[in-house]
């Protein structure tokens, strides 16, 4: 879900600055191009950092419960990403239309679309939640979990899917505020959500226990709910944030406040059609990628509880490495897209090359940091020695793929910027399903979890290579809109 929100944050907030320079500067220097790329990338990276820190917090707290509890969360986490992403993609279909309306100065139309978005997203998310609740009991068994893990995994999954309608309002509220040019409120509320997540998890996960801080001892009350407490804590933090986000959007945000006026919340065909046109490709792409992640979980599950937990923690730990890549990729989409729209194809090509090189350099540095600090990161997430050892080995394998992973991420953003979507989507699909999954299935029985991550490393290098080839060939410019 965060990929959709952050991509839209960049496009809506800073594209006016880029547009002015691209259209009115006859010759942008390399320094100006680098500065523009950095200014566009920074907000996205900061937004992703808050989301990743929340994942780190959850992983570290659940990791203190033991291997079985950690594995129960890791088993269903990829499936939850699928459900979250679908609901987030639907909200983006309406946010795009609101951004266009605000850009045209049509605030009344923007408010009409917002009202229809609330209704449509609630109906859709309720349907998704019901679907998730129906499969919650069997999902961990389908994924290959053992008897010690499945009950808690089912409960964890059920709590999140039942809360999807309210969580969807959080996605919708944040996306709409960003489209209206308001970065501060969503950013501040996301920080608040991280703080609340820590507090709620601290109280709900662990039992009442003695604690000593700075030499002062006291009794810390706790519910002792374990995995259920982790789900309830995170969901509670998101619900509070959703309430604050929607209140500000509906009552305080200039141009979009609908709380003090009367209007219909009934969706109309034209708005729904345009929302579907935007959301459907995003949903399909997300489903394909999450489907591959779920398939990897099925491959990892027979390796045992320790492997499931280590894989989940390693995936979370690695996310901080590709955070800059997605930020720079979002900047690439905006810069290349606006250059292409201004018919400055040479500038579009230069921005493509600059952003890809910048992404590769940045993620290479992050890969080196990951390799060095992998033991410390895994120890922060779990006290279990075997989980830490498996996770460290996996992260150090993956560190070698970060430069080429960056190439695929940023080059994808470059190609999306000109409207070249079909071939990049096919390249992502083919690389994951035809390279990663067969290799993982082949290597896992003999190499264990290291085999799965070796397959991932090889696939990411392959994917980066084919994206670089397409970028350098210039075919993406010829296939643009």
GROMACS .gro file of C-alpha atoms in nm:
model
  481
    1UNK     CA    1   0.000   0.000   0.000
    2UNK     CA    2   0.277   0.248   0.084
    3UNK     CA    3   0.413   0.237  -0.272
    4UNK     CA    4   0.086   0.375  -0.411
    5UNK     CA    5   0.055   0.647  -0.145
    6UNK     CA    6   0.415   0.764  -0.176
    7UNK     CA    7   0.413   0.765  -0.556
    8UNK     CA    8   0.110   0.990  -0.546
    9UNK     CA    9   0.262   1.212  -0.276
   10UNK     CA   10   0.553   1.299  -0.506
   11UNK     CA   11   0.339   1.355  -0.813
   12UNK     CA   12   0.091   1.585  -0.641
   13UNK     CA   13   0.317   1.786  -0.411
   14UNK     CA   14   0.628   1.884  -0.597
   15UNK     CA   15   0.547   1.843  -0.962
   16UNK     CA   16   0.458   2.213  -0.998
   17UNK     CA   17   0.815   2.310  -0.911
   18UNK     CA   18   0.955   2.061  -1.162
   19UNK     CA   19   0.705   2.165  -1.426
   20UNK     CA   20   0.809   2.528  -1.400
   21UNK     CA   21   1.177   2.452  -1.447
   22UNK     CA   22   1.124   2.199  -1.726
   23UNK     CA   23   0.897   2.425  -1.927
   24UNK     CA   24   1.075   2.757  -1.871
   25UNK     CA   25   1.444   2.664  -1.849
   26UNK     CA   26   1.598   2.622  -2.191
   27UNK     CA   27   1.902   2.435  -2.060
   28UNK     CA   28   1.899   2.268  -1.720
   29UNK     CA   29   2.250   2.209  -1.588
   30UNK     CA   30   2.353   1.876  -1.438
   31UNK     CA   31   2.355   2.040  -1.095
   32UNK     CA   32   1.999   2.165  -1.142
   33UNK     CA   33   1.885   1.821  -1.256
   34UNK     CA   34   2.047   1.654  -0.953
   35UNK     CA   35   1.900   1.911  -0.716
   36UNK     CA   36   1.554   1.869  -0.863
   37UNK     CA   37   1.581   1.490  -0.835
   38UNK     CA   38   1.686   1.515  -0.470
   39UNK     CA   39   1.406   1.755  -0.381
   40UNK     CA   40   1.149   1.527  -0.538
   41UNK     CA   41   1.291   1.211  -0.381
   42UNK     CA   42   1.326   1.334  -0.024
   43UNK     CA   43   0.956   1.359   0.077
   44UNK     CA   44   0.886   1.009  -0.055
   45UNK     CA   45   1.180   0.859   0.130
   46UNK     CA   46   1.074   1.021   0.457
   47UNK     CA   47   0.718   0.894   0.418
   48UNK     CA   48   0.846   0.544   0.349
   49UNK     CA   49   1.079   0.566   0.649
   50UNK     CA   50   0.786   0.617   0.887
   51UNK     CA   51   0.610   0.314   0.743
   52UNK     CA   52   0.925   0.101   0.763
   53UNK     CA   53   0.993   0.208   1.121
   54UNK     CA   54   0.645   0.086   1.211
   55UNK     CA   55   0.728  -0.252   1.057
   56UNK     CA   56   1.054  -0.264   1.255
   57UNK     CA   57   0.870  -0.184   1.578
   58UNK     CA   58   0.614  -0.457   1.523
   59UNK     CA   59   0.877  -0.713   1.425
   60UNK     CA   60   1.098  -0.635   1.724
   61UNK     CA   61   0.812  -0.661   1.974
   62UNK     CA   62   0.666  -0.981   1.829
   63UNK     CA   63   1.017  -1.125   1.810
   64UNK     CA   64   1.039  -1.114   2.191
   65UNK     CA   65   0.751  -1.362   2.213
   66UNK     CA   66   0.945  -1.653   2.062
   67UNK     CA   67   0.984  -1.844   1.738
   68UNK     CA   68   0.627  -1.979   1.712
   69UNK     CA   69   0.465  -1.638   1.757
   70UNK     CA   70   0.710  -1.475   1.516
   71UNK     CA   71   0.639  -1.745   1.258
   72UNK     CA   72   0.262  -1.705   1.296
   73UNK     CA   73   0.291  -1.337   1.201
   74UNK     CA   74   0.542  -1.401   0.922
   75UNK     CA   75   0.327  -1.675   0.771
   76UNK     CA   76   0.034  -1.445   0.686
   77UNK     CA   77   0.213  -1.112   0.644
   78UNK     CA   78   0.242  -1.139   0.264
   79UNK     CA   79  -0.127  -1.222   0.238
   80UNK     CA   80  -0.209  -0.912   0.443
   81UNK     CA   81   0.003  -0.703   0.205
   82UNK     CA   82  -0.217  -0.829  -0.076
   83UNK     CA   83  -0.540  -0.723   0.099
   84UNK     CA   84  -0.398  -0.385   0.209
   85UNK     CA   85  -0.263  -0.311  -0.138
   86UNK     CA   86  -0.592  -0.387  -0.310
   87UNK     CA   87  -0.781  -0.145  -0.085
   88UNK     CA   88  -0.513   0.123  -0.119
   89UNK     CA   89  -0.513   0.092  -0.499
   90UNK     CA   90  -0.888   0.155  -0.505
   91UNK     CA   91  -0.848   0.481  -0.311
   92UNK     CA   92  -0.587   0.600  -0.563
   93UNK     CA   93  -0.843   0.581  -0.844
   94UNK     CA   94  -1.041   0.858  -0.673
   95UNK     CA   95  -0.737   1.054  -0.552
   96UNK     CA   96  -0.618   1.096  -0.912
   97UNK     CA   97  -0.949   1.257  -1.006
   98UNK     CA   98  -0.943   1.487  -0.704
   99UNK     CA   99  -0.589   1.598  -0.791
  100UNK     CA  100  -0.697   1.681  -1.147
  101UNK     CA  101  -1.000   1.875  -1.020
  102UNK     CA  102  -0.794   2.075  -0.771
  103UNK     CA  103  -0.536   2.148  -1.039
  104UNK     CA  104  -0.815   2.286  -1.261
  105UNK     CA  105  -0.958   2.494  -0.976
  106UNK     CA  106  -1.280   2.289  -0.972
  107UNK     CA  107  -1.314   2.251  -0.594
  108UNK     CA  108  -1.685   2.172  -0.598
  109UNK     CA  109  -1.619   1.880  -0.831
  110UNK     CA  110  -1.334   1.766  -0.607
  111UNK     CA  111  -1.571   1.758  -0.308
  112UNK     CA  112  -1.829   1.560  -0.507
  113UNK     CA  113  -1.565   1.303  -0.597
  114UNK     CA  114  -1.452   1.285  -0.233
  115UNK     CA  115  -1.804   1.207  -0.114
  116UNK     CA  116  -1.839   0.936  -0.378
  117UNK     CA  117  -1.496   0.800  -0.286
  118UNK     CA  118  -1.594   0.754   0.079
  119UNK     CA  119  -1.900   0.551  -0.016
  120UNK     CA  120  -1.730   0.346  -0.286
  121UNK     CA  121  -1.420   0.266  -0.081
  122UNK     CA  122  -1.625   0.165   0.222
  123UNK     CA  123  -1.842  -0.071   0.016
  124UNK     CA  124  -1.541  -0.223  -0.158
  125UNK     CA  125  -1.338  -0.263   0.162
  126UNK     CA  126  -1.631  -0.430   0.341
  127UNK     CA  127  -1.652  -0.684   0.057
  128UNK     CA  128  -1.275  -0.747   0.079
  129UNK     CA  129  -1.298  -0.779   0.458
  130UNK     CA  130  -1.578  -1.037   0.434
  131UNK     CA  131  -1.373  -1.235   0.182
  132UNK     CA  132  -1.071  -1.226   0.412
  133UNK     CA  133  -1.273  -1.330   0.715
  134UNK     CA  134  -1.411  -1.630   0.524
  135UNK     CA  135  -1.063  -1.763   0.442
  136UNK     CA  136  -0.887  -1.663   0.768
  137UNK     CA  137  -0.933  -2.005   0.929
  138UNK     CA  138  -0.784  -2.204   0.641
  139UNK     CA  139  -0.527  -1.960   0.501
  140UNK     CA  140  -0.233  -2.061   0.729
  141UNK     CA  141  -0.294  -2.429   0.643
  142UNK     CA  142  -0.295  -2.346   0.270
  143UNK     CA  143   0.039  -2.169   0.320
  144UNK     CA  144   0.191  -2.479   0.480
  145UNK     CA  145   0.198  -2.371   0.845
  146UNK     CA  146   0.218  -2.637   1.117
  147UNK     CA  147  -0.023  -2.696   1.403
  148UNK     CA  148   0.167  -2.478   1.650
  149UNK     CA  149   0.152  -2.173   1.422
  150UNK     CA  150  -0.181  -2.184   1.237
  151UNK     CA  151  -0.429  -2.083   1.513
  152UNK     CA  152  -0.241  -1.766   1.605
  153UNK     CA  153  -0.173  -1.684   1.241
  154UNK     CA  154  -0.546  -1.711   1.163
  155UNK     CA  155  -0.636  -1.482   1.452
  156UNK     CA  156  -0.373  -1.225   1.354
  157UNK     CA  157  -0.497  -1.222   0.994
  158UNK     CA  158  -0.863  -1.203   1.100
  159UNK     CA  159  -0.812  -0.893   1.319
  160UNK     CA  160  -0.653  -0.701   1.033
  161UNK     CA  161  -0.903  -0.796   0.764
  162UNK     CA  162  -1.200  -0.713   0.986
  163UNK     CA  163  -1.051  -0.366   1.036
  164UNK     CA  164  -0.998  -0.310   0.661
  165UNK     CA  165  -1.292  -0.067   0.612
  166UNK     CA  166  -1.149   0.169   0.874
  167UNK     CA  167  -0.791   0.121   0.757
  168UNK     CA  168  -0.905   0.206   0.403
  169UNK     CA  169  -1.029   0.541   0.531
  170UNK     CA  170  -0.678   0.605   0.657
  171UNK     CA  171  -0.538   0.539   0.308
  172UNK     CA  172  -0.809   0.754   0.148
  173UNK     CA  173  -0.769   1.044   0.390
  174UNK     CA  174  -0.392   1.057   0.355
  175UNK     CA  175  -0.404   1.036  -0.024
  176UNK     CA  176  -0.665   1.312  -0.054
  177UNK     CA  177  -0.479   1.549   0.179
  178UNK     CA  178  -0.157   1.504  -0.019
  179UNK     CA  179  -0.341   1.571  -0.343
  180UNK     CA  180  -0.466   1.897  -0.194
  181UNK     CA  181  -0.107   2.002  -0.126
  182UNK     CA  182  -0.109   1.918   0.246
  183UNK     CA  183   0.201   1.718   0.335
  184UNK     CA  184   0.234   1.827   0.697
  185UNK     CA  185  -0.085   1.678   0.841
  186UNK     CA  186  -0.045   1.328   0.690
  187UNK     CA  187   0.324   1.331   0.781
  188UNK     CA  188   0.256   1.436   1.139
  189UNK     CA  189  -0.025   1.185   1.179
  190UNK     CA  190   0.198   0.906   1.046
  191UNK     CA  191   0.456   0.990   1.312
  192UNK     CA  192   0.178   0.988   1.571
  193UNK     CA  193   0.069   0.647   1.443
  194UNK     CA  194   0.419   0.506   1.500
  195UNK     CA  195   0.421   0.638   1.858
  196UNK     CA  196   0.075   0.499   1.928
  197UNK     CA  197   0.178   0.166   1.778
  198UNK     CA  198   0.464   0.139   2.027
  199UNK     CA  199   0.241   0.231   2.321
  200UNK     CA  200  -0.050   0.004   2.228
  201UNK     CA  201   0.177  -0.290   2.146
  202UNK     CA  202   0.375  -0.243   2.466
  203UNK     CA  203   0.057  -0.264   2.673
  204UNK     CA  204  -0.134  -0.527   2.474
  205UNK     CA  205   0.140  -0.776   2.378
  206UNK     CA  206   0.320  -0.825   2.708
  207UNK     CA  207   0.180  -0.924   3.052
  208UNK     CA  208   0.202  -0.713   3.367
  209UNK     CA  209   0.567  -0.709   3.467
  210UNK     CA  210   0.827  -0.521   3.676
  211UNK     CA  211   1.033  -0.267   3.479
  212UNK     CA  212   1.333  -0.059   3.578
  213UNK     CA  213   1.419   0.268   3.400
  214UNK     CA  214   1.713   0.484   3.513
  215UNK     CA  215   1.731   0.292   3.839
  216UNK     CA  216   1.364   0.345   3.918
  217UNK     CA  217   1.155   0.030   3.937
  218UNK     CA  218   0.779   0.008   3.886
  219UNK     CA  219   0.512  -0.236   3.772
  220UNK     CA  220   0.408  -0.201   3.408
  221UNK     CA  221   0.051  -0.315   3.346
  222UNK     CA  222  -0.010  -0.530   3.042
  223UNK     CA  223  -0.280  -0.743   2.880
  224UNK     CA  224  -0.047  -1.028   2.784
  225UNK     CA  225  -0.231  -1.100   2.458
  226UNK     CA  226   0.079  -1.193   2.257
  227UNK     CA  227   0.019  -1.214   1.882
  228UNK     CA  228  -0.342  -1.098   1.923
  229UNK     CA  229  -0.214  -0.795   2.113
  230UNK     CA  230   0.026  -0.714   1.828
  231UNK     CA  231  -0.263  -0.713   1.580
  232UNK     CA  232  -0.493  -0.514   1.807
  233UNK     CA  233  -0.219  -0.262   1.891
  234UNK     CA  234  -0.131  -0.186   1.529
  235UNK     CA  235  -0.494  -0.177   1.418
  236UNK     CA  236  -0.584   0.056   1.705
  237UNK     CA  237  -0.304   0.297   1.609
  238UNK     CA  238  -0.422   0.298   1.247
  239UNK     CA  239  -0.787   0.351   1.344
  240UNK     CA  240  -0.704   0.651   1.565
  241UNK     CA  241  -0.496   0.795   1.282
  242UNK     CA  242  -0.776   0.729   1.031
  243UNK     CA  243  -1.023   0.917   1.249
  244UNK     CA  244  -0.792   1.216   1.280
  245UNK     CA  245  -0.709   1.207   0.907
  246UNK     CA  246  -1.072   1.198   0.795
  247UNK     CA  247  -1.177   1.464   1.049
  248UNK     CA  248  -0.915   1.707   0.919
  249UNK     CA  249  -0.998   1.623   0.558
  250UNK     CA  250  -1.374   1.668   0.598
  251UNK     CA  251  -1.380   1.969   0.831
  252UNK     CA  252  -1.055   2.163   0.797
  253UNK     CA  253  -0.890   2.108   0.459
  254UNK     CA  254  -0.935   2.402   0.223
  255UNK     CA  255  -1.118   2.307  -0.095
  256UNK     CA  256  -1.216   1.959   0.026
  257UNK     CA  257  -1.402   2.014   0.355
  258UNK     CA  258  -1.742   1.849   0.310
  259UNK     CA  259  -1.850   1.839   0.674
  260UNK     CA  260  -2.047   2.162   0.667
  261UNK     CA  261  -2.230   2.122   0.336
  262UNK     CA  262  -2.496   1.894   0.201
  263UNK     CA  263  -2.432   1.674  -0.099
  264UNK     CA  264  -2.492   1.327  -0.236
  265UNK     CA  265  -2.260   1.041  -0.141
  266UNK     CA  266  -2.401   0.822  -0.417
  267UNK     CA  267  -2.135   0.715  -0.669
  268UNK     CA  268  -2.198   0.802  -1.035
  269UNK     CA  269  -2.090   0.599  -1.336
  270UNK     CA  270  -1.840   0.844  -1.485
  271UNK     CA  271  -1.642   0.880  -1.160
  272UNK     CA  272  -1.644   0.505  -1.103
  273UNK     CA  273  -1.529   0.439  -1.459
  274UNK     CA  274  -1.233   0.673  -1.426
  275UNK     CA  275  -1.144   0.530  -1.084
  276UNK     CA  276  -1.149   0.180  -1.228
  277UNK     CA  277  -0.925   0.286  -1.517
  278UNK     CA  278  -0.659   0.405  -1.271
  279UNK     CA  279  -0.701   0.142  -1.000
  280UNK     CA  280  -0.736  -0.176  -1.207
  281UNK     CA  281  -0.379  -0.186  -1.347
  282UNK     CA  282  -0.233  -0.098  -1.006
  283UNK     CA  283  -0.439  -0.370  -0.840
  284UNK     CA  284  -0.338  -0.629  -1.099
  285UNK     CA  285   0.032  -0.547  -1.069
  286UNK     CA  286   0.014  -0.555  -0.689
  287UNK     CA  287  -0.171  -0.888  -0.696
  288UNK     CA  288   0.094  -1.041  -0.924
  289UNK     CA  289   0.382  -0.931  -0.700
  290UNK     CA  290   0.208  -1.030  -0.377
  291UNK     CA  291   0.109  -1.361  -0.534
  292UNK     CA  292   0.478  -1.432  -0.591
  293UNK     CA  293   0.557  -1.335  -0.231
  294UNK     CA  294   0.287  -1.572  -0.108
  295UNK     CA  295   0.433  -1.846  -0.327
  296UNK     CA  296   0.773  -1.787  -0.166
  297UNK     CA  297   0.607  -1.825   0.175
  298UNK     CA  298   0.471  -2.163   0.063
  299UNK     CA  299   0.825  -2.266  -0.037
  300UNK     CA  300   0.970  -2.147   0.295
  301UNK     CA  301   0.699  -2.301   0.519
  302UNK     CA  302   0.824  -2.665   0.495
  303UNK     CA  303   1.166  -2.547   0.617
  304UNK     CA  304   1.022  -2.503   0.967
  305UNK     CA  305   0.921  -2.242   1.220
  306UNK     CA  306   1.269  -2.091   1.251
  307UNK     CA  307   1.296  -2.039   0.876
  308UNK     CA  308   0.950  -1.881   0.853
  309UNK     CA  309   1.032  -1.635   1.133
  310UNK     CA  310   1.379  -1.556   0.998
  311UNK     CA  311   1.241  -1.500   0.647
  312UNK     CA  312   0.974  -1.260   0.775
  313UNK     CA  313   1.222  -1.061   0.985
  314UNK     CA  314   1.478  -1.048   0.701
  315UNK     CA  315   1.215  -0.918   0.458
  316UNK     CA  316   1.129  -0.642   0.706
  317UNK     CA  317   1.496  -0.561   0.771
  318UNK     CA  318   1.579  -0.540   0.400
  319UNK     CA  319   1.301  -0.291   0.335
  320UNK     CA  320   1.509  -0.002   0.466
  321UNK     CA  321   1.759  -0.065   0.183
  322UNK     CA  322   1.514  -0.018  -0.102
  323UNK     CA  323   1.335   0.279   0.058
  324UNK     CA  324   1.564   0.532  -0.121
  325UNK     CA  325   1.516   0.345  -0.449
  326UNK     CA  326   1.140   0.388  -0.444
  327UNK     CA  327   1.176   0.754  -0.349
  328UNK     CA  328   1.409   0.819  -0.642
  329UNK     CA  329   1.184   0.610  -0.868
  330UNK     CA  330   0.891   0.835  -0.782
  331UNK     CA  331   1.101   1.140  -0.864
  332UNK     CA  332   1.196   0.977  -1.194
  333UNK     CA  333   0.829   0.927  -1.284
  334UNK     CA  334   0.756   1.296  -1.229
  335UNK     CA  335   1.068   1.439  -1.394
  336UNK     CA  336   1.068   1.210  -1.696
  337UNK     CA  337   0.691   1.239  -1.738
  338UNK     CA  338   0.692   1.618  -1.737
  339UNK     CA  339   0.993   1.636  -1.970
  340UNK     CA  340   0.819   1.395  -2.207
  341UNK     CA  341   0.497   1.595  -2.187
  342UNK     CA  342   0.692   1.912  -2.271
  343UNK     CA  343   0.832   1.726  -2.576
  344UNK     CA  344   1.187   1.755  -2.440
  345UNK     CA  345   1.290   1.398  -2.515
  346UNK     CA  346   1.662   1.455  -2.460
  347UNK     CA  347   1.587   1.595  -2.115
  348UNK     CA  348   1.360   1.298  -2.040
  349UNK     CA  349   1.642   1.061  -2.138
  350UNK     CA  350   1.895   1.249  -1.923
  351UNK     CA  351   1.663   1.246  -1.622
  352UNK     CA  352   1.619   0.873  -1.678
  353UNK     CA  353   1.993   0.809  -1.673
  354UNK     CA  354   2.057   1.044  -1.379
  355UNK     CA  355   1.789   0.896  -1.157
  356UNK     CA  356   1.888   0.536  -1.230
  357UNK     CA  357   2.256   0.603  -1.155
  358UNK     CA  358   2.163   0.794  -0.839
  359UNK     CA  359   1.939   0.510  -0.726
  360UNK     CA  360   2.208   0.248  -0.790
  361UNK     CA  361   2.473   0.445  -0.600
  362UNK     CA  362   2.241   0.510  -0.306
  363UNK     CA  363   2.122   0.151  -0.274
  364UNK     CA  364   2.478   0.020  -0.312
  365UNK     CA  365   2.569   0.219  -0.003
  366UNK     CA  366   2.260   0.088   0.176
  367UNK     CA  367   2.356  -0.267   0.076
  368UNK     CA  368   2.702  -0.224   0.231
  369UNK     CA  369   2.543  -0.090   0.550
  370UNK     CA  370   2.302  -0.384   0.554
  371UNK     CA  371   2.585  -0.635   0.512
  372UNK     CA  372   2.785  -0.486   0.800
  373UNK     CA  373   2.501  -0.431   1.045
  374UNK     CA  374   2.290  -0.739   0.963
  375UNK     CA  375   2.368  -0.913   1.297
  376UNK     CA  376   2.267  -0.606   1.499
  377UNK     CA  377   1.944  -0.560   1.301
  378UNK     CA  378   1.840  -0.924   1.345
  379UNK     CA  379   1.929  -0.926   1.715
  380UNK     CA  380   1.704  -0.622   1.757
  381UNK     CA  381   1.416  -0.819   1.608
  382UNK     CA  382   1.458  -1.156   1.776
  383UNK     CA  383   1.645  -1.299   2.076
  384UNK     CA  384   1.643  -1.651   1.927
  385UNK     CA  385   1.993  -1.740   1.808
  386UNK     CA  386   1.889  -1.968   1.522
  387UNK     CA  387   1.650  -1.707   1.381
  388UNK     CA  388   1.923  -1.442   1.400
  389UNK     CA  389   2.178  -1.665   1.224
  390UNK     CA  390   1.939  -1.756   0.942
  391UNK     CA  391   1.832  -1.393   0.900
  392UNK     CA  392   2.189  -1.259   0.893
  393UNK     CA  393   2.289  -1.509   0.627
  394UNK     CA  394   1.984  -1.417   0.417
  395UNK     CA  395   2.044  -1.042   0.444
  396UNK     CA  396   2.410  -1.074   0.349
  397UNK     CA  397   2.315  -1.270   0.039
  398UNK     CA  398   2.058  -1.008  -0.056
  399UNK     CA  399   2.300  -0.718  -0.001
  400UNK     CA  400   2.481  -0.809  -0.324
  401UNK     CA  401   2.161  -0.757  -0.525
  402UNK     CA  402   2.083  -0.403  -0.404
  403UNK     CA  403   2.255  -0.213  -0.694
  404UNK     CA  404   2.065  -0.406  -0.962
  405UNK     CA  405   1.745  -0.400  -0.755
  406UNK     CA  406   1.780  -0.020  -0.761
  407UNK     CA  407   1.819  -0.027  -1.139
  408UNK     CA  408   1.490  -0.215  -1.179
  409UNK     CA  409   1.300   0.006  -0.933
  410UNK     CA  410   1.410   0.342  -1.075
  411UNK     CA  411   1.405   0.235  -1.442
  412UNK     CA  412   1.048   0.115  -1.388
  413UNK     CA  413   0.961   0.465  -1.259
  414UNK     CA  414   1.132   0.620  -1.563
  415UNK     CA  415   0.926   0.410  -1.806
  416UNK     CA  416   0.600   0.473  -1.623
  417UNK     CA  417   0.673   0.845  -1.656
  418UNK     CA  418   0.630   0.834  -2.035
  419UNK     CA  419   0.336   0.593  -2.024
  420UNK     CA  420   0.532   0.280  -2.119
  421UNK     CA  421   0.354   0.037  -1.885
  422UNK     CA  422   0.287  -0.295  -2.062
  423UNK     CA  423   0.644  -0.411  -2.125
  424UNK     CA  424   0.781  -0.311  -1.780
  425UNK     CA  425   0.490  -0.493  -1.613
  426UNK     CA  426   0.560  -0.803  -1.827
  427UNK     CA  427   0.930  -0.782  -1.733
  428UNK     CA  428   0.847  -0.770  -1.362
  429UNK     CA  429   0.601  -1.057  -1.396
  430UNK     CA  430   0.834  -1.276  -1.602
  431UNK     CA  431   1.135  -1.215  -1.382
  432UNK     CA  432   0.958  -1.302  -1.058
  433UNK     CA  433   0.749  -1.595  -1.178
  434UNK     CA  434   0.989  -1.749  -1.430
  435UNK     CA  435   1.321  -1.691  -1.253
  436UNK     CA  436   1.277  -1.637  -0.878
  437UNK     CA  437   1.011  -1.896  -0.798
  438UNK     CA  438   1.155  -2.189  -0.998
  439UNK     CA  439   1.503  -2.121  -0.858
  440UNK     CA  440   1.370  -2.093  -0.502
  441UNK     CA  441   1.180  -2.421  -0.536
  442UNK     CA  442   1.495  -2.585  -0.676
  443UNK     CA  443   1.742  -2.453  -0.416
  444UNK     CA  444   1.530  -2.458  -0.098
  445UNK     CA  445   1.541  -2.839  -0.039
  446UNK     CA  446   1.923  -2.847  -0.044
  447UNK     CA  447   2.024  -2.500   0.078
  448UNK     CA  448   1.731  -2.418   0.305
  449UNK     CA  449   1.640  -2.052   0.357
  450UNK     CA  450   1.973  -1.944   0.207
  451UNK     CA  451   1.863  -2.109  -0.118
  452UNK     CA  452   1.543  -1.904  -0.125
  453UNK     CA  453   1.738  -1.580  -0.075
  454UNK     CA  454   2.002  -1.685  -0.327
  455UNK     CA  455   1.722  -1.729  -0.581
  456UNK     CA  456   1.592  -1.384  -0.490
  457UNK     CA  457   1.938  -1.232  -0.531
  458UNK     CA  458   1.988  -1.392  -0.874
  459UNK     CA  459   1.641  -1.283  -0.989
  460UNK     CA  460   1.690  -0.922  -0.878
  461UNK     CA  461   2.021  -0.905  -1.064
  462UNK     CA  462   1.854  -1.047  -1.374
  463UNK     CA  463   1.564  -0.804  -1.344
  464UNK     CA  464   1.799  -0.509  -1.305
  465UNK     CA  465   1.993  -0.618  -1.613
  466UNK     CA  466   1.687  -0.638  -1.839
  467UNK     CA  467   1.558  -0.302  -1.716
  468UNK     CA  468   1.899  -0.142  -1.781
  469UNK     CA  469   1.902  -0.295  -2.129
  470UNK     CA  470   1.559  -0.149  -2.206
  471UNK     CA  471   1.656   0.190  -2.060
  472UNK     CA  472   1.972   0.213  -2.271
  473UNK     CA  473   1.794   0.089  -2.585
  474UNK     CA  474   1.558   0.390  -2.576
  475UNK     CA  475   1.259   0.169  -2.661
  476UNK     CA  476   1.068   0.313  -2.365
  477UNK     CA  477   1.069   0.659  -2.526
  478UNK     CA  478   0.925   0.522  -2.848
  479UNK     CA  479   0.649   0.334  -2.663
  480UNK     CA  480   0.529   0.632  -2.458
  481UNK     CA  481   0.186   0.785  -2.478
   0.00000   0.00000   0.00000
